[in-house]
């Protein structure tokens, strides 16, 4: 009877994308980073909200619109409360929202640094034939899947592609292209435990190389 060890990797992006903007104070195009603070402005029943960024050289600020001229009644009260309190988690979601940032900035620098937390969901880590690893990616991350796998399993990227070609590594979504894509919520992969070394299997379950 075959048994599968079911493992979850939570891949958390560590550095929010930075817009590169012309800084009016120190001159030149400079990277700006999120200050972690939002600003709200009420105009009658209409509200504007911005996330405040700071020039990495001179601390000059740039206000990134989160929403503009929106009727208070159309805004989730919990969101409003979070913005007023500069709630760390909610602000972080905005800071990592690269699609939202693209609407306001042309040139954006992305970072692939991530922390990986591994956890066995079901199965016996001492005895299994196959392993399935689900990726949880709570914040957008530009790290490619093959880079993540190489770093976390302790092998080269060439080896990762070889394992895929040999059918030892199976991906979802299926196909080689998935390896070149950034990691995404809902991706998973499977390894045939009899065809990879014990070291690789151990790394799949515990330990973290990136971050
Ligand atoms: Zn500046």
mmCIF file of N, CA and C in Angstrom, residues 99-158:
data_model
loop_
_atom_site.group_PDB
_atom_site.id
_atom_site.type_symbol
_atom_site.label_atom_id
_atom_site.label_comp_id
_atom_site.label_asym_id
_atom_site.label_seq_id
_atom_site.Cartn_x
_atom_site.Cartn_y
_atom_site.Cartn_z
ATOM 1 N N UNK A 99 0.321 44.705 -8.433
ATOM 2 C CA UNK A 99 -0.591 45.141 -9.493
ATOM 3 C C UNK A 99 -1.170 46.519 -9.176
ATOM 4 N N UNK A 100 -1.497 46.728 -7.917
ATOM 5 C CA UNK A 100 -1.990 48.037 -7.495
ATOM 6 C C UNK A 100 -0.911 49.106 -7.650
ATOM 7 N N UNK A 101 0.310 48.757 -7.293
ATOM 8 C CA UNK A 101 1.422 49.707 -7.398
ATOM 9 C C UNK A 101 1.688 50.086 -8.852
ATOM 10 N N UNK A 102 1.499 49.110 -9.754
ATOM 11 C CA UNK A 102 1.742 49.374 -11.188
ATOM 12 C C UNK A 102 0.815 50.449 -11.734
ATOM 13 N N UNK A 103 -0.343 50.616 -11.111
ATOM 14 C CA UNK A 103 -1.273 51.639 -11.597
ATOM 15 C C UNK A 103 -0.744 53.048 -11.317
ATOM 16 N N UNK A 104 0.206 53.158 -10.373
ATOM 17 C CA UNK A 104 0.690 54.484 -9.989
ATOM 18 C C UNK A 104 2.162 54.715 -10.321
ATOM 19 N N UNK A 105 2.897 53.664 -10.603
ATOM 20 C CA UNK A 105 4.335 53.820 -10.842
ATOM 21 C C UNK A 105 4.758 52.975 -12.038
ATOM 22 N N UNK A 106 5.640 53.528 -12.875
ATOM 23 C CA UNK A 106 6.064 52.828 -14.088
ATOM 24 C C UNK A 106 7.170 51.826 -13.824
ATOM 25 N N UNK A 107 8.170 52.272 -13.093
ATOM 26 C CA UNK A 107 9.333 51.398 -12.876
ATOM 27 C C UNK A 107 9.307 50.848 -11.456
ATOM 28 N N UNK A 108 9.308 49.527 -11.350
ATOM 29 C CA UNK A 108 9.180 48.899 -10.031
ATOM 30 C C UNK A 108 10.264 47.843 -9.852
ATOM 31 N N UNK A 109 10.890 47.879 -8.713
ATOM 32 C CA UNK A 109 11.917 46.889 -8.382
ATOM 33 C C UNK A 109 11.286 45.811 -7.502
ATOM 34 N N UNK A 110 11.459 44.547 -7.908
ATOM 35 C CA UNK A 110 10.891 43.439 -7.134
ATOM 36 C C UNK A 110 11.997 42.645 -6.455
ATOM 37 N N UNK A 111 11.652 41.987 -5.377
ATOM 38 C CA UNK A 111 12.630 41.220 -4.616
ATOM 39 C C UNK A 111 12.138 39.787 -4.422
ATOM 40 N N UNK A 112 13.053 38.834 -4.571
ATOM 41 C CA UNK A 112 12.663 37.415 -4.458
ATOM 42 C C UNK A 112 12.916 36.819 -3.087
ATOM 43 N N UNK A 113 13.424 37.634 -2.154
ATOM 44 C CA UNK A 113 13.725 37.075 -0.834
ATOM 45 C C UNK A 113 12.449 36.625 -0.134
ATOM 46 N N UNK A 114 12.507 35.429 0.417
ATOM 47 C CA UNK A 114 11.327 34.894 1.091
ATOM 48 C C UNK A 114 11.748 34.009 2.251
ATOM 49 N N UNK A 115 10.849 33.906 3.205
ATOM 50 C CA UNK A 115 11.059 32.989 4.323
ATOM 51 C C UNK A 115 10.132 31.789 4.071
ATOM 52 N N UNK A 116 10.649 30.593 4.315
ATOM 53 C CA UNK A 116 9.854 29.393 4.057
ATOM 54 C C UNK A 116 9.658 28.622 5.357
ATOM 55 N N UNK A 117 8.413 28.410 5.720
ATOM 56 C CA UNK A 117 8.091 27.618 6.916
ATOM 57 C C UNK A 117 7.449 26.318 6.452
ATOM 58 N N UNK A 118 7.995 25.178 6.913
ATOM 59 C CA UNK A 118 7.513 23.869 6.456
ATOM 60 C C UNK A 118 6.793 23.137 7.578
ATOM 61 N N UNK A 119 5.714 22.489 7.187
ATOM 62 C CA UNK A 119 4.891 21.825 8.199
ATOM 63 C C UNK A 119 4.268 20.559 7.614
ATOM 64 N N UNK A 120 4.379 19.450 8.331
ATOM 65 C CA UNK A 120 3.733 18.216 7.895
ATOM 66 C C UNK A 120 2.250 18.308 8.227
ATOM 67 N N UNK A 121 1.399 18.084 7.214
ATOM 68 C CA UNK A 121 -0.052 18.145 7.436
ATOM 69 C C UNK A 121 -0.602 16.774 7.797
ATOM 70 N N UNK A 122 -0.280 15.781 6.966
ATOM 71 C CA UNK A 122 -0.710 14.406 7.270
ATOM 72 C C UNK A 122 0.367 13.420 6.830
ATOM 73 N N UNK A 123 0.328 12.233 7.385
ATOM 74 C CA UNK A 123 1.279 11.189 7.017
ATOM 75 C C UNK A 123 2.377 11.023 8.050
ATOM 76 N N UNK A 124 3.159 9.960 7.861
ATOM 77 C CA UNK A 124 4.229 9.627 8.793
ATOM 78 C C UNK A 124 5.580 9.985 8.168
ATOM 79 N N UNK A 125 6.270 11.001 8.726
ATOM 80 C CA UNK A 125 7.554 11.422 8.138
ATOM 81 C C UNK A 125 8.617 10.314 8.161
ATOM 82 N N UNK A 126 8.381 9.265 8.949
ATOM 83 C CA UNK A 126 9.372 8.185 9.034
ATOM 84 C C UNK A 126 9.134 7.116 7.966
ATOM 85 N N UNK A 127 7.982 7.106 7.347
ATOM 86 C CA UNK A 127 7.665 6.063 6.371
ATOM 87 C C UNK A 127 6.648 6.560 5.346
ATOM 88 N N UNK A 128 7.134 6.790 4.125
ATOM 89 C CA UNK A 128 6.224 7.217 3.044
ATOM 90 C C UNK A 128 6.850 6.876 1.690
ATOM 91 N N UNK A 129 5.994 6.754 0.683
ATOM 92 C CA UNK A 129 6.477 6.439 -0.669
ATOM 93 C C UNK A 129 6.543 7.686 -1.539
ATOM 94 N N UNK A 130 5.602 8.567 -1.294
ATOM 95 C CA UNK A 130 5.555 9.791 -2.083
ATOM 96 C C UNK A 130 5.341 10.979 -1.165
ATOM 97 N N UNK A 131 5.672 12.135 -1.678
ATOM 98 C CA UNK A 131 5.499 13.337 -0.866
ATOM 99 C C UNK A 131 4.788 14.380 -1.723
ATOM 100 N N UNK A 132 3.829 15.029 -1.113
ATOM 101 C CA UNK A 132 3.131 16.118 -1.821
ATOM 102 C C UNK A 132 3.334 17.380 -1.009
ATOM 103 N N UNK A 133 3.755 18.435 -1.708
ATOM 104 C CA UNK A 133 4.003 19.695 -1.020
ATOM 105 C C UNK A 133 3.137 20.799 -1.606
ATOM 106 N N UNK A 134 2.305 21.364 -0.749
ATOM 107 C CA UNK A 134 1.419 22.467 -1.150
ATOM 108 C C UNK A 134 2.086 23.791 -0.812
ATOM 109 N N UNK A 135 2.020 24.741 -1.737
ATOM 110 C CA UNK A 135 2.582 26.063 -1.467
ATOM 111 C C UNK A 135 1.491 27.014 -1.009
ATOM 112 N N UNK A 136 1.770 27.678 0.092
ATOM 113 C CA UNK A 136 0.915 28.781 0.520
ATOM 114 C C UNK A 136 1.760 30.039 0.314
ATOM 115 N N UNK A 137 1.199 30.996 -0.415
ATOM 116 C CA UNK A 137 1.945 32.225 -0.713
ATOM 117 C C UNK A 137 1.044 33.412 -0.367
ATOM 118 N N UNK A 138 1.059 33.842 0.896
ATOM 119 C CA UNK A 138 0.097 34.861 1.328
ATOM 120 C C UNK A 138 0.321 36.251 0.711
ATOM 121 N N UNK A 139 1.561 36.572 0.346
ATOM 122 C CA UNK A 139 1.844 37.864 -0.283
ATOM 123 C C UNK A 139 2.490 37.597 -1.639
ATOM 124 N N UNK A 140 2.208 38.445 -2.661
ATOM 125 C CA UNK A 140 2.828 38.211 -3.963
ATOM 126 C C UNK A 140 4.352 38.111 -3.828
ATOM 127 N N UNK A 141 4.941 37.171 -4.570
ATOM 128 C CA UNK A 141 6.380 36.917 -4.473
ATOM 129 C C UNK A 141 6.901 36.657 -5.881
ATOM 130 N N UNK A 142 8.022 37.275 -6.273
ATOM 131 C CA UNK A 142 8.517 37.088 -7.644
ATOM 132 C C UNK A 142 9.524 35.946 -7.752
ATOM 133 N N UNK A 143 9.741 35.219 -6.666
ATOM 134 C CA UNK A 143 10.683 34.094 -6.674
ATOM 135 C C UNK A 143 10.177 32.988 -7.605
ATOM 136 N N UNK A 144 11.047 32.563 -8.546
ATOM 137 C CA UNK A 144 10.654 31.488 -9.464
ATOM 138 C C UNK A 144 10.592 30.156 -8.726
ATOM 139 N N UNK A 145 9.660 29.293 -9.171
ATOM 140 C CA UNK A 145 9.494 28.003 -8.504
ATOM 141 C C UNK A 145 10.788 27.175 -8.536
ATOM 142 N N UNK A 146 11.501 27.159 -9.690
ATOM 143 C CA UNK A 146 12.712 26.318 -9.733
ATOM 144 C C UNK A 146 13.795 26.831 -8.783
ATOM 145 N N UNK A 147 13.851 28.146 -8.607
ATOM 146 C CA UNK A 147 14.825 28.709 -7.646
ATOM 147 C C UNK A 147 14.450 28.326 -6.216
ATOM 148 N N UNK A 148 13.154 28.410 -5.920
ATOM 149 C CA UNK A 148 12.688 28.022 -4.589
ATOM 150 C C UNK A 148 13.032 26.551 -4.315
ATOM 151 N N UNK A 149 12.704 25.680 -5.296
ATOM 152 C CA UNK A 149 12.925 24.240 -5.096
ATOM 153 C C UNK A 149 14.407 23.934 -4.951
ATOM 154 N N UNK A 150 15.241 24.546 -5.791
ATOM 155 C CA UNK A 150 16.683 24.296 -5.720
ATOM 156 C C UNK A 150 17.219 24.699 -4.352
ATOM 157 N N UNK A 151 16.828 25.893 -3.893
ATOM 158 C CA UNK A 151 17.335 26.380 -2.604
ATOM 159 C C UNK A 151 16.819 25.527 -1.456
ATOM 160 N N UNK A 152 15.532 25.195 -1.490
ATOM 161 C CA UNK A 152 14.930 24.498 -0.345
ATOM 162 C C UNK A 152 15.222 23.007 -0.320
ATOM 163 N N UNK A 153 15.476 22.420 -1.490
ATOM 164 C CA UNK A 153 15.775 20.975 -1.518
ATOM 165 C C UNK A 153 17.286 20.727 -1.543
ATOM 166 N N UNK A 154 18.067 21.815 -1.654
ATOM 167 C CA UNK A 154 19.516 21.678 -1.585
ATOM 168 C C UNK A 154 20.146 21.045 -2.817
ATOM 169 N N UNK A 155 19.560 21.282 -3.990
ATOM 170 C CA UNK A 155 20.137 20.765 -5.243
ATOM 171 C C UNK A 155 20.205 21.915 -6.263
ATOM 172 N N UNK A 156 20.851 21.644 -7.415
ATOM 173 C CA UNK A 156 20.971 22.692 -8.437
ATOM 174 C C UNK A 156 19.645 22.846 -9.187
ATOM 175 N N UNK A 157 19.513 23.961 -9.876
ATOM 176 C CA UNK A 157 18.312 24.151 -10.686
ATOM 177 C C UNK A 157 18.274 23.158 -11.841
ATOM 178 N N UNK A 158 19.473 22.818 -12.363
ATOM 179 C CA UNK A 158 19.546 21.823 -13.441
ATOM 180 C C UNK A 158 18.965 20.494 -12.952
#
